[in-house]
Coordinates of C-alpha atoms in Angstrom, one line a residue:
M670 CA 114.5 -18.0 236.7
G671 CA 114.8 -21.8 236.4
A672 CA 111.9 -23.2 236.0
N673 CA 110.3 -24.7 233.5
P674 CA 108.0 -22.8 231.4
R675 CA 104.4 -23.5 231.9
F676 CA 101.7 -23.6 228.7
I677 CA 98.1 -22.1 228.9
L678 CA 96.9 -24.8 227.6
D679 CA 98.5 -27.0 229.8
E680 CA 96.5 -26.8 232.2
S681 CA 93.7 -26.0 230.7
P682 CA 90.1 -28.6 232.0
A683 CA 88.8 -27.8 229.4
R684 CA 90.7 -30.9 227.0
A685 CA 89.1 -33.6 228.5
A686 CA 85.4 -31.7 226.2
P687 CA 87.1 -31.9 223.1
T688 CA 87.6 -36.2 224.0
A689 CA 84.7 -37.2 225.2
R690 CA 83.0 -35.3 222.3
G691 CA 85.4 -37.7 220.0
D692 CA 84.7 -40.8 221.5
G693 CA 80.9 -40.5 221.0
D694 CA 81.1 -39.3 217.1
G695 CA 83.3 -42.5 217.0
D696 CA 81.0 -44.7 219.3
L697 CA 78.4 -43.4 216.0
L698 CA 80.9 -43.8 213.5
D699 CA 81.5 -47.1 214.1
A700 CA 77.7 -47.9 214.5
Y701 CA 77.1 -46.9 211.2
S702 CA 80.1 -48.7 210.3
S703 CA 78.9 -51.6 211.4
A704 CA 75.6 -51.7 209.9
V705 CA 77.7 -50.7 206.0
V706 CA 79.9 -53.6 206.5
A707 CA 77.6 -57.0 207.9
A708 CA 75.1 -55.3 205.7
S709 CA 78.0 -55.9 202.6
E710 CA 79.5 -59.2 203.8
R711 CA 75.6 -60.4 204.0
V712 CA 75.1 -59.9 200.5
G713 CA 77.9 -59.2 198.4
P714 CA 78.6 -62.9 197.3
A715 CA 75.2 -62.8 195.7
V716 CA 76.2 -59.9 193.8
V717 CA 77.4 -60.7 190.8
H718 CA 79.0 -59.3 187.3
V719 CA 76.8 -59.4 183.9
A720 CA 78.9 -58.3 180.4
V721 CA 76.6 -59.2 177.2
A722 CA 77.2 -59.0 173.8
Q723 CA 75.1 -57.5 171.3
G724 CA 73.8 -57.2 167.6
P725 CA 75.9 -55.2 166.0
R726 CA 74.1 -51.4 164.9
A727 CA 72.5 -50.8 162.0
G728 CA 74.6 -50.0 159.1
G729 CA 77.7 -50.5 161.6
P730 CA 80.2 -52.9 161.2
E731 CA 79.8 -56.5 161.7
T732 CA 81.3 -56.4 165.6
P733 CA 78.7 -56.8 168.2
R734 CA 78.4 -54.7 171.1
Q735 CA 79.5 -55.4 174.7
G736 CA 78.4 -53.7 177.5
S737 CA 77.9 -55.0 180.6
G738 CA 76.0 -54.7 184.5
S739 CA 75.9 -55.7 188.3
G740 CA 73.3 -58.1 189.2
F741 CA 72.4 -60.3 192.1
V742 CA 71.6 -64.0 192.8
F743 CA 67.9 -64.5 195.1
T744 CA 67.6 -68.4 194.6
P745 CA 70.0 -71.0 195.1
D746 CA 69.1 -72.4 192.0
G747 CA 70.7 -69.7 189.9
F748 CA 68.0 -66.3 189.1
I749 CA 69.0 -63.7 188.8
L750 CA 67.6 -60.0 188.6
T751 CA 69.3 -57.7 187.0
N752 CA 68.2 -54.1 184.6
S753 CA 66.3 -54.9 181.7
H754 CA 68.1 -52.4 179.9
V755 CA 71.6 -54.5 180.9
V756 CA 69.9 -57.6 179.2
H757 CA 68.0 -56.1 176.5
G758 CA 68.6 -57.6 172.7
A759 CA 72.2 -59.5 174.3
R760 CA 73.3 -62.3 171.7
T761 CA 75.5 -63.5 174.4
I762 CA 75.6 -62.7 179.0
R763 CA 78.3 -63.8 180.8
V764 CA 77.4 -63.8 184.4
S765 CA 81.2 -63.6 187.1
L766 CA 80.4 -64.7 190.6
A767 CA 81.7 -63.1 193.6
D768 CA 84.5 -66.0 194.0
G769 CA 85.7 -65.6 190.6
A770 CA 83.4 -68.4 188.9
S771 CA 81.3 -67.8 185.6
H772 CA 79.1 -68.9 184.2
D773 CA 76.8 -68.2 180.3
A774 CA 73.5 -66.8 181.0
D775 CA 69.9 -67.8 179.7
L776 CA 67.8 -65.0 180.1
V777 CA 64.2 -66.0 182.3
G778 CA 62.9 -62.7 180.3
D779 CA 62.9 -58.7 181.2
D780 CA 60.1 -56.4 181.7
P781 CA 61.8 -53.0 179.7
D782 CA 58.6 -50.9 181.7
T783 CA 59.9 -50.9 185.2
D784 CA 64.1 -51.8 184.3
V785 CA 63.5 -55.0 185.4
A786 CA 64.9 -58.1 184.6
V787 CA 65.4 -61.8 185.0
I788 CA 68.4 -64.0 184.4
R789 CA 70.0 -67.8 185.6
I790 CA 72.7 -70.1 185.5
G791 CA 73.3 -73.1 185.7
G792 CA 74.3 -74.0 190.0
H793 CA 73.2 -75.4 193.2
Q794 CA 73.4 -74.1 196.5
L795 CA 74.7 -70.5 195.0
P796 CA 74.6 -67.1 198.2
T797 CA 71.3 -65.2 197.7
A798 CA 70.7 -62.2 199.0
A799 CA 66.9 -61.6 200.6
L800 CA 64.3 -60.3 199.2
G801 CA 62.8 -58.1 201.5
S802 CA 60.0 -54.8 201.2
S803 CA 59.6 -51.5 200.2
R804 CA 56.2 -50.8 201.8
G805 CA 57.5 -49.9 205.2
L806 CA 60.7 -48.3 203.8
R807 CA 60.7 -44.8 205.7
V808 CA 63.2 -41.3 204.4
G809 CA 66.2 -41.4 206.2
Q810 CA 67.2 -44.6 206.8
L811 CA 70.7 -46.2 205.0
A812 CA 70.3 -47.7 202.3
I813 CA 73.5 -49.7 201.0
A814 CA 73.7 -49.9 196.6
I815 CA 76.1 -52.8 195.9
G816 CA 77.2 -53.8 192.9
N817 CA 80.0 -56.0 190.8
P818 CA 81.0 -53.5 187.7
Y819 CA 84.5 -55.4 187.4
G820 CA 83.8 -59.0 187.9
F821 CA 86.7 -59.2 190.8
Q822 CA 84.8 -57.8 193.8
H823 CA 81.6 -55.9 194.3
T824 CA 81.4 -52.3 195.3
V825 CA 80.1 -50.2 198.1
T826 CA 78.2 -47.6 198.7
S827 CA 76.1 -46.4 201.3
G828 CA 73.6 -42.9 202.3
V829 CA 69.7 -42.8 203.2
V830 CA 66.8 -42.8 201.2
S831 CA 65.5 -39.3 200.2
A832 CA 62.5 -39.9 198.9
L833 CA 60.3 -42.2 197.9
G834 CA 56.5 -42.7 196.0
R835 CA 58.9 -41.5 193.0
S836 CA 58.2 -41.8 189.1
L837 CA 61.2 -42.2 186.8
R838 CA 60.6 -42.2 183.0
S839 CA 61.1 -45.5 180.7
V840 CA 63.6 -46.0 177.4
T841 CA 59.3 -47.3 176.5
G842 CA 58.0 -43.8 177.3
R843 CA 55.6 -45.7 180.2
L844 CA 56.7 -44.1 184.0
I845 CA 57.6 -46.8 186.3
D846 CA 56.1 -45.8 190.1
D847 CA 56.6 -46.2 193.2
V848 CA 61.2 -45.8 192.6
I849 CA 62.6 -44.7 195.8
Q850 CA 65.5 -42.4 195.2
T851 CA 68.7 -41.9 197.2
D852 CA 72.3 -40.2 197.8
A853 CA 73.7 -43.6 197.6
A854 CA 76.2 -42.8 194.7
L855 CA 75.9 -45.4 192.2
N856 CA 78.9 -45.5 189.8
P857 CA 78.9 -47.0 185.9
G858 CA 78.8 -50.4 186.1
N859 CA 76.7 -51.0 189.3
S860 CA 73.4 -51.0 187.3
G861 CA 71.2 -53.8 188.3
G862 CA 72.6 -54.6 191.8
P863 CA 71.2 -54.3 195.2
L864 CA 69.5 -51.5 196.7
V865 CA 69.5 -53.1 200.7
N866 CA 68.8 -52.0 204.2
S867 CA 70.9 -51.9 207.1
R868 CA 70.1 -55.7 208.0
G869 CA 71.2 -56.6 204.2
E870 CA 68.1 -57.1 203.0
V871 CA 66.7 -55.7 199.2
I872 CA 65.1 -53.1 199.2
G873 CA 65.1 -52.2 195.7
V874 CA 66.8 -52.7 191.9
N875 CA 70.0 -49.6 191.4
T876 CA 68.3 -48.2 188.1
A877 CA 69.5 -45.0 187.3
I878 CA 71.4 -42.2 187.9
I879 CA 70.4 -38.5 186.6
P880 CA 73.4 -36.8 184.3
F881 CA 74.7 -33.8 186.9
A882 CA 72.5 -35.0 189.4
Q883 CA 75.7 -34.9 191.8
G884 CA 74.5 -38.1 193.6
I885 CA 71.2 -38.5 193.2
C886 CA 70.8 -42.3 192.1
F887 CA 67.6 -44.3 191.5
A888 CA 66.3 -48.2 192.7
T889 CA 62.5 -49.7 191.4
A890 CA 61.3 -50.9 194.9
V891 CA 62.0 -54.9 195.0
D892 CA 57.6 -54.6 195.5
T893 CA 57.7 -54.3 192.2
A894 CA 60.8 -56.6 191.3
K895 CA 58.9 -59.3 193.1
W896 CA 55.6 -58.1 190.8
V897 CA 58.2 -57.9 188.4
V898 CA 59.5 -62.0 188.7
E899 CA 55.8 -63.5 189.1
Q900 CA 55.2 -62.6 185.7
L901 CA 58.6 -62.6 183.8
L902 CA 58.3 -66.6 185.3
R903 CA 55.3 -67.4 185.4
F904 CA 54.5 -66.1 181.1
G905 CA 57.9 -64.6 180.2
R906 CA 57.0 -61.2 180.0
V907 CA 55.0 -58.3 182.4
R908 CA 51.8 -58.9 180.8
R909 CA 49.5 -55.8 180.4
G910 CA 46.3 -54.6 178.8
Y911 CA 46.2 -52.3 175.7
I912 CA 43.6 -51.2 173.3
G913 CA 45.3 -49.9 170.0
V914 CA 45.0 -46.0 169.9
A915 CA 48.0 -43.4 169.6
G916 CA 47.2 -40.0 171.9
A917 CA 48.6 -37.3 174.1
T918 CA 48.1 -35.9 177.5
M919 CA 45.9 -32.5 176.6
P920 CA 44.7 -29.8 178.8
L921 CA 40.8 -30.2 178.9
S922 CA 38.6 -25.9 178.6
R923 CA 36.9 -25.0 181.5
R924 CA 34.2 -24.9 180.0
A925 CA 33.6 -29.2 179.1
Q926 CA 35.5 -28.8 182.1
R927 CA 32.3 -26.5 183.6
F928 CA 29.4 -28.3 181.6
H929 CA 30.0 -32.4 181.7
G930 CA 31.5 -31.0 185.2
L931 CA 34.1 -33.5 184.9
E932 CA 37.6 -32.6 188.0
A933 CA 40.4 -33.3 186.2
E934 CA 41.6 -30.4 183.6
A935 CA 43.1 -32.8 181.2
G936 CA 42.7 -36.1 179.3
V937 CA 43.6 -38.1 176.4
R938 CA 43.9 -36.7 173.1
V939 CA 43.6 -40.5 170.7
E940 CA 46.3 -38.9 168.1
S941 CA 45.7 -42.2 165.5
I942 CA 43.3 -45.9 165.9
E943 CA 45.7 -49.4 165.0
P944 CA 43.0 -50.7 162.8
G945 CA 41.0 -54.4 164.4
G946 CA 42.0 -52.9 167.7
A947 CA 39.4 -52.8 171.6
A948 CA 39.6 -48.8 169.8
E949 CA 37.9 -49.2 166.6
R950 CA 35.8 -51.6 167.4
A951 CA 35.0 -50.4 170.2
G952 CA 33.7 -46.6 167.7
M953 CA 36.2 -44.2 168.7
E954 CA 37.5 -41.7 166.4
P955 CA 40.4 -39.8 165.5
G956 CA 40.2 -36.4 168.4
D957 CA 38.5 -37.9 171.4
V958 CA 39.6 -37.4 173.9
I959 CA 39.6 -40.3 176.5
I960 CA 38.1 -39.3 180.4
G961 CA 37.8 -42.2 181.6
Y962 CA 37.7 -46.3 181.7
D963 CA 36.4 -48.8 183.8
G964 CA 34.8 -45.8 186.3
E965 CA 38.3 -44.9 187.3
S966 CA 39.5 -40.5 186.2
I967 CA 41.8 -40.3 183.1
A968 CA 43.6 -37.7 183.5
G969 CA 46.7 -38.5 181.3
V970 CA 49.0 -40.4 179.7
D971 CA 50.5 -42.2 182.6
E972 CA 47.4 -42.8 184.2
L973 CA 45.5 -44.9 181.0
H974 CA 48.5 -46.9 180.6
R975 CA 48.6 -47.4 184.8
L976 CA 44.9 -48.8 184.4
L977 CA 46.0 -51.5 181.4
S978 CA 46.7 -53.8 184.3
A979 CA 46.4 -57.9 183.7
E980 CA 43.2 -57.5 185.5
R981 CA 41.7 -55.7 182.8
I982 CA 42.5 -57.6 179.5
G983 CA 39.4 -59.6 178.4
K984 CA 37.1 -57.5 180.7
A985 CA 34.3 -56.0 179.7
T986 CA 33.9 -51.7 181.2
Q987 CA 33.1 -48.6 179.5
I988 CA 35.6 -46.1 178.6
T989 CA 34.7 -42.2 178.7
L990 CA 35.5 -39.8 176.2
L991 CA 34.4 -36.0 175.1
R992 CA 33.2 -35.8 170.8
R993 CA 33.3 -32.8 170.5
S994 CA 30.2 -31.1 172.8
Q995 CA 29.0 -34.4 173.6
K996 CA 30.6 -37.5 176.5
L997 CA 29.9 -40.7 176.0
D998 CA 30.4 -44.3 177.1
L999 CA 32.2 -47.2 174.8
P1000 CA 32.0 -50.7 175.9
I1001 CA 35.4 -52.1 175.7
R1002 CA 37.4 -55.1 175.9
A1003 CA 41.0 -54.5 176.4
A1004 CA 43.4 -57.6 174.7
E1005 CA 46.4 -57.9 176.4
M1006 CA 50.1 -56.2 174.9
P1007 CA 51.2 -57.8 172.0
A1008 CA 55.9 -58.4 173.1
R1009 CA 57.8 -56.6 172.2
P1010 CA 61.1 -57.4 170.5

């Protein structure tokens, strides 16, 4: 009776199994954490806070509206990538670096159609984020979103690439193609910051979050952003083709599809034509249905937008359309789209 009480759990050899399993989980967590920490430390110093003052709303008070977002330095002499919706129409732009320094910034150019903008501050030997490639991304790989929403210190969220090749409607109505979807939370003020991989290479520019979508957020793929940057540095804007029509996607009748041997089930109905534009010079009329351009099939407005690229500006080509029961090929030469105000 004087022996010490013995508990069954004290003698159970099963205690070793949970310990080993816990150690394994700890090793995995350490590896994951190490990747996130290393990428954050590599890229964080280049992530900036962007504060803007915009003009007053029409009929509103004279006090300028304030806005802010994030961005990141991608050249040592102060070129910064951010979102177009952060800086478009700004009267003044102020950039705060991770080390606390603050600079006035100039707008180099912005492209609302892809929600990408380039601004610049004075400086040299600034910390930079390396631009990677989005071409080889795979669903499930680590994605780290970094922002600087308050100008004090960067913030970090992590997740995985949950989908590739998404399309996102921009504020101009065009589709942003090749959008990366990730579950790395995009907090308010982090828009315009970099989405990076485990090596700390930028794979996208964080651009939007769907309200009430439980953490789904999007980034413009860095390959698209690099193309936009090249255009903005060369021309101050992205050059796109323009034929001078307002149109809407409409389904084609089965009779028209069979009669003309069309594979597409829809086309672009011409609602109106701009006087003096390429469409008017080509002889197009309201009510025509565009089904092809430069040898490519057109099944909607978005496909027509996609084909009106800079390479087709001034190029003599043909536009294919249905006019009542006729199928016509008209010669056309796209002009350059005017700069947006």
